[in-house]
PDB file of C-alpha atoms and ligand atoms in Angstrom:
ATOM      1  CA  MET S   1     -80.214  15.956   3.476  1.00  0.00           C
ATOM      2  CA  ILE S   2     -76.578  16.383   4.675  1.00  0.00           C
ATOM      3  CA  ARG S   3     -74.238  18.445   2.560  1.00  0.00           C
ATOM      4  CA  VAL S   4     -70.613  18.360   3.258  1.00  0.00           C
ATOM      5  CA  PRO S   5     -68.401  20.675   1.122  1.00  0.00           C
ATOM      6  CA  PRO S   6     -64.860  19.316   0.652  1.00  0.00           C
ATOM      7  CA  GLN S   7     -62.375  20.341   3.309  1.00  0.00           C
ATOM      8  CA  ARG S   8     -59.880  21.175   0.668  1.00  0.00           C
ATOM      9  CA  GLY S   9     -59.983  21.678  -3.076  1.00  0.00           C
ATOM     10  CA  GLY S  10     -62.781  23.109  -5.204  1.00  0.00           C
ATOM     11  CA  TRP S  11     -66.110  21.793  -6.198  1.00  0.00           C
ATOM     12  CA  LEU S  12     -69.043  22.394  -8.559  1.00  0.00           C
ATOM     13  CA  GLU S  13     -72.576  23.339  -7.700  1.00  0.00           C
ATOM     14  CA  VAL S  14     -75.504  23.669 -10.112  1.00  0.00           C
ATOM     15  CA  VAL S  15     -78.735  25.668  -9.530  1.00  0.00           C
ATOM     16  CA  CYS S  16     -81.283  24.843 -12.219  1.00  0.00           C
ATOM     17  CA  GLY S  17     -84.995  24.963 -12.914  1.00  0.00           C
ATOM     18  CA  PRO S  18     -87.458  26.701 -15.211  1.00  0.00           C
ATOM     19  CA  MET S  19     -87.749  30.439 -15.652  1.00  0.00           C
ATOM     20  CA  PHE S  20     -89.099  32.347 -12.681  1.00  0.00           C
ATOM     21  CA  SER S  21     -87.833  29.822 -10.191  1.00  0.00           C
ATOM     22  CA  GLY S  22     -85.388  32.199  -8.566  1.00  0.00           C
ATOM     23  CA  LYS S  23     -82.202  30.834 -10.014  1.00  0.00           C
ATOM     24  CA  SER S  24     -80.437  34.163 -10.263  1.00  0.00           C
ATOM     25  CA  GLU S  25     -81.564  35.218  -6.849  1.00  0.00           C
ATOM     26  CA  GLU S  26     -80.137  32.024  -5.452  1.00  0.00           C
ATOM     27  CA  MET S  27     -76.899  32.487  -7.299  1.00  0.00           C
ATOM     28  CA  ILE S  28     -76.566  36.100  -5.955  1.00  0.00           C
ATOM     29  CA  ARG S  29     -77.490  34.868  -2.416  1.00  0.00           C
ATOM     30  CA  ARG S  30     -74.692  32.335  -2.408  1.00  0.00           C
ATOM     31  CA  LEU S  31     -72.105  34.783  -3.840  1.00  0.00           C
ATOM     32  CA  ARG S  32     -73.022  37.511  -1.363  1.00  0.00           C
ATOM     33  CA  ARG S  33     -72.561  35.075   1.557  1.00  0.00           C
ATOM     34  CA  ALA S  34     -69.211  34.152   0.177  1.00  0.00           C
ATOM     35  CA  GLU S  35     -68.269  37.869  -0.113  1.00  0.00           C
ATOM     36  CA  ILE S  36     -69.353  38.436   3.496  1.00  0.00           C
ATOM     37  CA  ALA S  37     -66.926  35.546   4.496  1.00  0.00           C
ATOM     38  CA  GLY S  38     -64.131  37.548   2.865  1.00  0.00           C
ATOM     39  CA  GLN S  39     -63.849  35.358  -0.309  1.00  0.00           C
ATOM     40  CA  ARG S  40     -62.937  36.692  -3.608  1.00  0.00           C
ATOM     41  CA  VAL S  41     -66.012  36.312  -5.781  1.00  0.00           C
ATOM     42  CA  ILE S  42     -66.623  36.834  -9.515  1.00  0.00           C
ATOM     43  CA  LEU S  43     -69.806  36.425 -11.469  1.00  0.00           C
ATOM     44  CA  PHE S  44     -69.962  35.741 -15.167  1.00  0.00           C
ATOM     45  CA  LYS S  45     -72.854  35.864 -17.663  1.00  0.00           C
ATOM     46  CA  PRO S  46     -73.033  35.107 -21.304  1.00  0.00           C
ATOM     47  CA  ARG S  47     -72.620  38.057 -23.639  1.00  0.00           C
ATOM     48  CA  ILE S  48     -75.785  37.006 -25.381  1.00  0.00           C
ATOM     49  CA  ASP S  49     -78.046  37.975 -22.552  1.00  0.00           C
ATOM     50  CA  SER S  50     -78.560  41.764 -22.776  1.00  0.00           C
ATOM     51  CA  ARG S  51     -81.889  42.106 -21.031  1.00  0.00           C
ATOM     52  CA  TYR S  52     -82.190  44.666 -18.286  1.00  0.00           C
ATOM     53  CA  ASP S  53     -78.513  45.598 -17.915  1.00  0.00           C
ATOM     54  CA  VAL S  54     -75.184  44.791 -19.725  1.00  0.00           C
ATOM     55  CA  ALA S  55     -73.013  44.555 -16.581  1.00  0.00           C
ATOM     56  CA  ASP S  56     -75.435  43.164 -14.042  1.00  0.00           C
ATOM     57  CA  VAL S  57     -77.136  39.910 -13.391  1.00  0.00           C
ATOM     58  CA  VAL S  58     -80.687  40.865 -12.504  1.00  0.00           C
ATOM     59  CA  SER S  59     -83.266  38.454 -11.229  1.00  0.00           C
ATOM     60  CA  HIS S  60     -86.927  38.835 -12.177  1.00  0.00           C
ATOM     61  CA  ALA S  61     -87.465  39.936  -8.552  1.00  0.00           C
ATOM     62  CA  GLY S  62     -85.059  42.795  -9.170  1.00  0.00           C
ATOM     63  CA  VAL S  63     -82.090  41.557  -7.045  1.00  0.00           C
ATOM     64  CA  ARG S  64     -78.846  42.541  -8.795  1.00  0.00           C
ATOM     65  CA  MET S  65     -75.169  41.928  -8.747  1.00  0.00           C
ATOM     66  CA  SER S  66     -72.493  43.157 -11.154  1.00  0.00           C
ATOM     67  CA  ALA S  67     -71.381  40.461 -13.656  1.00  0.00           C
ATOM     68  CA  VAL S  68     -68.747  40.184 -16.270  1.00  0.00           C
ATOM     69  CA  PRO S  69     -70.081  39.316 -19.766  1.00  0.00           C
ATOM     70  CA  VAL S  70     -67.992  36.681 -21.407  1.00  0.00           C
ATOM     71  CA  ASP S  71     -68.090  34.586 -24.585  1.00  0.00           C
ATOM     72  CA  GLY S  72     -66.987  31.206 -23.237  1.00  0.00           C
ATOM     73  CA  TYR S  73     -64.258  28.952 -22.090  1.00  0.00           C
ATOM     74  CA  ALA S  74     -61.096  30.951 -22.650  1.00  0.00           C
ATOM     75  CA  GLU S  75     -62.515  34.235 -21.049  1.00  0.00           C
ATOM     76  CA  VAL S  76     -64.021  32.394 -18.104  1.00  0.00           C
ATOM     77  CA  VAL S  77     -60.743  30.662 -17.230  1.00  0.00           C
ATOM     78  CA  ALA S  78     -58.628  33.730 -17.768  1.00  0.00           C
ATOM     79  CA  ARG S  79     -60.787  36.131 -15.758  1.00  0.00           C
ATOM     80  CA  ALA S  80     -61.569  33.665 -12.982  1.00  0.00           C
ATOM     81  CA  ARG S  81     -57.903  33.412 -11.991  1.00  0.00           C
ATOM     82  CA  SER S  82     -57.186  34.305  -8.310  1.00  0.00           C
ATOM     83  CA  HIS S  83     -60.863  34.078  -7.268  1.00  0.00           C
ATOM     84  CA  ASP S  84     -62.188  31.725  -4.630  1.00  0.00           C
ATOM     85  CA  VAL S  85     -65.784  31.519  -5.884  1.00  0.00           C
ATOM     86  CA  VAL S  86     -66.756  31.696  -9.537  1.00  0.00           C
ATOM     87  CA  GLY S  87     -70.484  32.072 -10.555  1.00  0.00           C
ATOM     88  CA  ILE S  88     -71.666  31.434 -14.087  1.00  0.00           C
ATOM     89  CA  ASP S  89     -75.233  32.627 -14.596  1.00  0.00           C
ATOM     90  CA  GLU S  90     -77.481  31.623 -17.529  1.00  0.00           C
ATOM     91  CA  VAL S  91     -75.052  28.818 -18.099  1.00  0.00           C
ATOM     92  CA  GLN S  92     -77.387  27.149 -20.703  1.00  0.00           C
ATOM     93  CA  PHE S  93     -76.446  29.843 -23.199  1.00  0.00           C
ATOM     94  CA  PHE S  94     -72.788  28.861 -23.371  1.00  0.00           C
ATOM     95  CA  GLU S  95     -71.261  26.360 -25.700  1.00  0.00           C
ATOM     96  CA  GLN S  96     -70.486  22.839 -24.401  1.00  0.00           C
ATOM     97  CA  GLU S  97     -66.879  23.907 -23.628  1.00  0.00           C
ATOM     98  CA  VAL S  98     -68.033  25.919 -20.674  1.00  0.00           C
ATOM     99  CA  VAL S  99     -68.154  22.556 -18.879  1.00  0.00           C
ATOM    100  CA  HIS S 100     -64.351  22.288 -19.239  1.00  0.00           C
ATOM    101  CA  ALA S 101     -63.964  25.796 -17.753  1.00  0.00           C
ATOM    102  CA  ALA S 102     -66.095  24.816 -14.731  1.00  0.00           C
ATOM    103  CA  LEU S 103     -64.189  21.600 -14.221  1.00  0.00           C
ATOM    104  CA  GLU S 104     -60.759  23.265 -14.728  1.00  0.00           C
ATOM    105  CA  LEU S 105     -61.577  25.860 -12.147  1.00  0.00           C
ATOM    106  CA  ALA S 106     -63.006  23.423  -9.615  1.00  0.00           C
ATOM    107  CA  ASP S 107     -60.025  21.141 -10.110  1.00  0.00           C
ATOM    108  CA  GLY S 108     -57.808  24.133  -9.470  1.00  0.00           C
ATOM    109  CA  GLY S 109     -59.453  24.772  -6.135  1.00  0.00           C
ATOM    110  CA  ALA S 110     -62.300  27.197  -6.765  1.00  0.00           C
ATOM    111  CA  ARG S 111     -65.904  26.754  -5.716  1.00  0.00           C
ATOM    112  CA  VAL S 112     -67.837  27.023  -8.962  1.00  0.00           C
ATOM    113  CA  ILE S 113     -71.556  27.753  -9.079  1.00  0.00           C
ATOM    114  CA  CYS S 114     -73.486  27.393 -12.326  1.00  0.00           C
ATOM    115  CA  SER S 115     -77.073  28.448 -12.628  1.00  0.00           C
ATOM    116  CA  GLY S 116     -79.412  28.096 -15.617  1.00  0.00           C
ATOM    117  CA  LEU S 117     -82.298  26.408 -17.355  1.00  0.00           C
ATOM    118  CA  ASP S 118     -82.151  22.629 -17.160  1.00  0.00           C
ATOM    119  CA  GLN S 119     -84.679  22.337 -20.008  1.00  0.00           C
ATOM    120  CA  ASP S 120     -85.520  24.419 -23.100  1.00  0.00           C
ATOM    121  CA  PHE S 121     -89.104  25.394 -23.982  1.00  0.00           C
ATOM    122  CA  ARG S 122     -89.582  21.912 -25.560  1.00  0.00           C
ATOM    123  CA  ARG S 123     -88.597  20.306 -22.197  1.00  0.00           C
ATOM    124  CA  LEU S 124     -85.388  18.985 -23.785  1.00  0.00           C
ATOM    125  CA  PRO S 125     -82.086  19.193 -21.833  1.00  0.00           C
ATOM    126  CA  PHE S 126     -80.583  22.517 -22.445  1.00  0.00           C
ATOM    127  CA  GLY S 127     -77.004  22.903 -23.890  1.00  0.00           C
ATOM    128  CA  PRO S 128     -74.172  22.205 -21.443  1.00  0.00           C
ATOM    129  CA  VAL S 129     -76.412  21.890 -18.353  1.00  0.00           C
ATOM    130  CA  PRO S 130     -77.005  18.107 -18.395  1.00  0.00           C
ATOM    131  CA  GLU S 131     -73.249  17.475 -18.297  1.00  0.00           C
ATOM    132  CA  LEU S 132     -72.783  20.059 -15.583  1.00  0.00           C
ATOM    133  CA  LEU S 133     -75.487  18.284 -13.514  1.00  0.00           C
ATOM    134  CA  ALA S 134     -73.703  14.987 -13.894  1.00  0.00           C
ATOM    135  CA  ARG S 135     -70.399  16.498 -12.977  1.00  0.00           C
ATOM    136  CA  ALA S 136     -71.446  18.497  -9.988  1.00  0.00           C
ATOM    137  CA  GLU S 137     -70.992  17.733  -6.376  1.00  0.00           C
ATOM    138  CA  PHE S 138     -74.214  19.592  -5.420  1.00  0.00           C
ATOM    139  CA  VAL S 139     -77.472  20.157  -7.478  1.00  0.00           C
ATOM    140  CA  ASP S 140     -80.462  22.115  -6.727  1.00  0.00           C
ATOM    141  CA  LYS S 141     -83.481  21.929  -8.944  1.00  0.00           C
ATOM    142  CA  LEU S 142     -85.686  24.981  -8.141  1.00  0.00           C
ATOM    143  CA  GLN S 143     -89.422  25.129  -8.841  1.00  0.00           C
ATOM    144  CA  ALA S 144     -91.522  28.048  -9.918  1.00  0.00           C
ATOM    145  CA  VAL S 145     -95.277  28.516  -9.588  1.00  0.00           C
ATOM    146  CA  CYS S 146     -97.302  27.185 -12.528  1.00  0.00           C
ATOM    147  CA  HIS S 147     -98.814  30.072 -14.371  1.00  0.00           C
ATOM    148  CA  ARG S 148    -101.921  28.043 -15.237  1.00  0.00           C
ATOM    149  CA  CYS S 149    -102.744  25.960 -12.093  1.00  0.00           C
ATOM    150  CA  GLY S 150    -100.629  27.386  -9.343  1.00  0.00           C
ATOM    151  CA  GLY S 151     -98.912  24.131  -8.742  1.00  0.00           C
ATOM    152  CA  PRO S 152     -95.151  23.600  -8.540  1.00  0.00           C
ATOM    153  CA  ALA S 153     -93.719  24.374 -12.109  1.00  0.00           C
ATOM    154  CA  THR S 154     -90.695  22.560 -13.504  1.00  0.00           C
ATOM    155  CA  THR S 155     -90.921  23.617 -17.144  1.00  0.00           C
ATOM    156  CA  THR S 156     -90.731  26.749 -19.226  1.00  0.00           C
ATOM    157  CA  GLN S 157     -93.548  27.503 -21.700  1.00  0.00           C
ATOM    158  CA  ARG S 158     -92.692  29.692 -24.696  1.00  0.00           C
ATOM    159  CA  LEU S 159     -95.708  31.656 -26.104  1.00  0.00           C
ATOM    160  CA  VAL S 160     -95.929  33.447 -29.411  1.00  0.00           C
ATOM    161  CA  ASP S 161     -98.950  35.679 -29.597  1.00  0.00           C
ATOM    162  CA  GLY S 162    -100.316  33.792 -26.537  1.00  0.00           C
ATOM    163  CA  ARG S 163    -100.101  30.436 -28.151  1.00  0.00           C
ATOM    164  CA  PRO S 164     -97.425  27.646 -27.561  1.00  0.00           C
ATOM    165  CA  ALA S 165     -94.379  28.301 -29.742  1.00  0.00           C
ATOM    166  CA  PRO S 166     -93.834  25.898 -32.588  1.00  0.00           C
ATOM    167  CA  TYR S 167     -91.494  23.070 -31.661  1.00  0.00           C
ATOM    168  CA  SER S 168     -89.119  23.839 -34.481  1.00  0.00           C
ATOM    169  CA  GLY S 169     -88.545  27.473 -33.213  1.00  0.00           C
ATOM    170  CA  ASP S 170     -85.070  28.627 -32.206  1.00  0.00           C
ATOM    171  CA  THR S 171     -83.914  27.407 -28.848  1.00  0.00           C
ATOM    172  CA  ILE S 172     -82.469  30.679 -27.751  1.00  0.00           C
ATOM    173  CA  VAL S 173     -84.643  33.826 -27.804  1.00  0.00           C
ATOM    174  CA  VAL S 174     -83.774  36.047 -24.889  1.00  0.00           C
ATOM    175  CA  GLY S 175     -87.091  37.609 -24.081  1.00  0.00           C
ATOM    176  CA  ALA S 176     -89.348  39.319 -21.476  1.00  0.00           C
ATOM    177  CA  ALA S 177     -92.072  38.016 -19.164  1.00  0.00           C
ATOM    178  CA  GLU S 178     -94.971  38.128 -21.615  1.00  0.00           C
ATOM    179  CA  GLN S 179     -93.144  35.547 -23.917  1.00  0.00           C
ATOM    180  CA  TYR S 180     -92.618  32.827 -21.243  1.00  0.00           C
ATOM    181  CA  GLU S 181     -94.543  31.192 -18.443  1.00  0.00           C
ATOM    182  CA  ALA S 182     -93.460  28.697 -15.875  1.00  0.00           C
ATOM    183  CA  ARG S 183     -95.706  25.620 -16.152  1.00  0.00           C
ATOM    184  CA  CYS S 184     -96.048  22.247 -14.415  1.00  0.00           C
ATOM    185  CA  ARG S 185     -95.680  19.064 -16.423  1.00  0.00           C
ATOM    186  CA  ASP S 186     -99.402  18.775 -16.801  1.00  0.00           C
ATOM    187  CA  CYS S 187     -99.970  22.235 -17.973  1.00  0.00           C
ATOM    188  CA  HIS S 188     -97.036  22.509 -20.346  1.00  0.00           C
ATOM    189  CA  GLU S 189     -98.234  22.527 -23.908  1.00  0.00           C
ATOM    190  CA  PRO S 190     -96.042  21.119 -26.718  1.00  0.00           C
ATOM    191  CA  GLY S 191     -95.999  23.410 -29.683  1.00  0.00           C
ATOM    192  CA  ALA S 192     -97.107  22.507 -33.151  1.00  0.00           C
ATOM    193  CA  GLY S 193     -94.806  19.872 -34.721  1.00  0.00           C
ATOM    194  CA  ALA S 194     -93.800  18.242 -31.408  1.00  0.00           C
ATOM    195  CA  VAL S 195     -95.272  14.865 -32.314  1.00  0.00           C
ATOM    196  CA  ALA S 196     -93.425  14.659 -35.640  1.00  0.00           C
ATOM    197  CA  ALA S 197     -90.241  15.856 -34.156  1.00  0.00           C
ATOM    198  CA  ALA S 198     -90.286  13.316 -31.327  1.00  0.00           C
ATOM    199  CA  ALA S 199     -91.083  10.390 -33.539  1.00  0.00           C
TER     200      ALA S 199
HETATM  201 ZN1   ZN O 201    -100.007  23.459 -13.908  1.00  0.00          ZN
END
């Protein structure tokens, strides 16, 4: 695969995949490389995600980078000013308007990197991520290891007391490792109510 970043102007990259696929690590890797190149870098995260540390983006593997918690469009655009590279982690938790922030910044000349879950625990497209995928110049879909069979995992399984979470549960519950597993398509278990909801 050949990737040619634009010679001038900005662009949008998306790093997506299930939980435990290394999205935050990949985000941090890209931003660090830009920093080493002397570029002005800023990383945002949604204010909702308070796990581990308020001011840091921390991957499950423990890699960390300081991040600015923001609420959405206005704050992202205002605080991203004068930065060459703008990262937005856990982008699935933002409202749809975050897409406009990403596009505005890319149109204004910034390299914008968004990372997040492409599917929720029901395997439905998650929040603003589908539109970001469609709008991006570059897309990477990372895989995790299936908790059940060891194969390549592309979905996130939510478990409540060790059983598949009901289909009607809240989409957003920020949680720890014991509540979620990466699963392959074959091992992903729809929660109770999935058939009725899909019909
Ligand atoms: Zn599997």
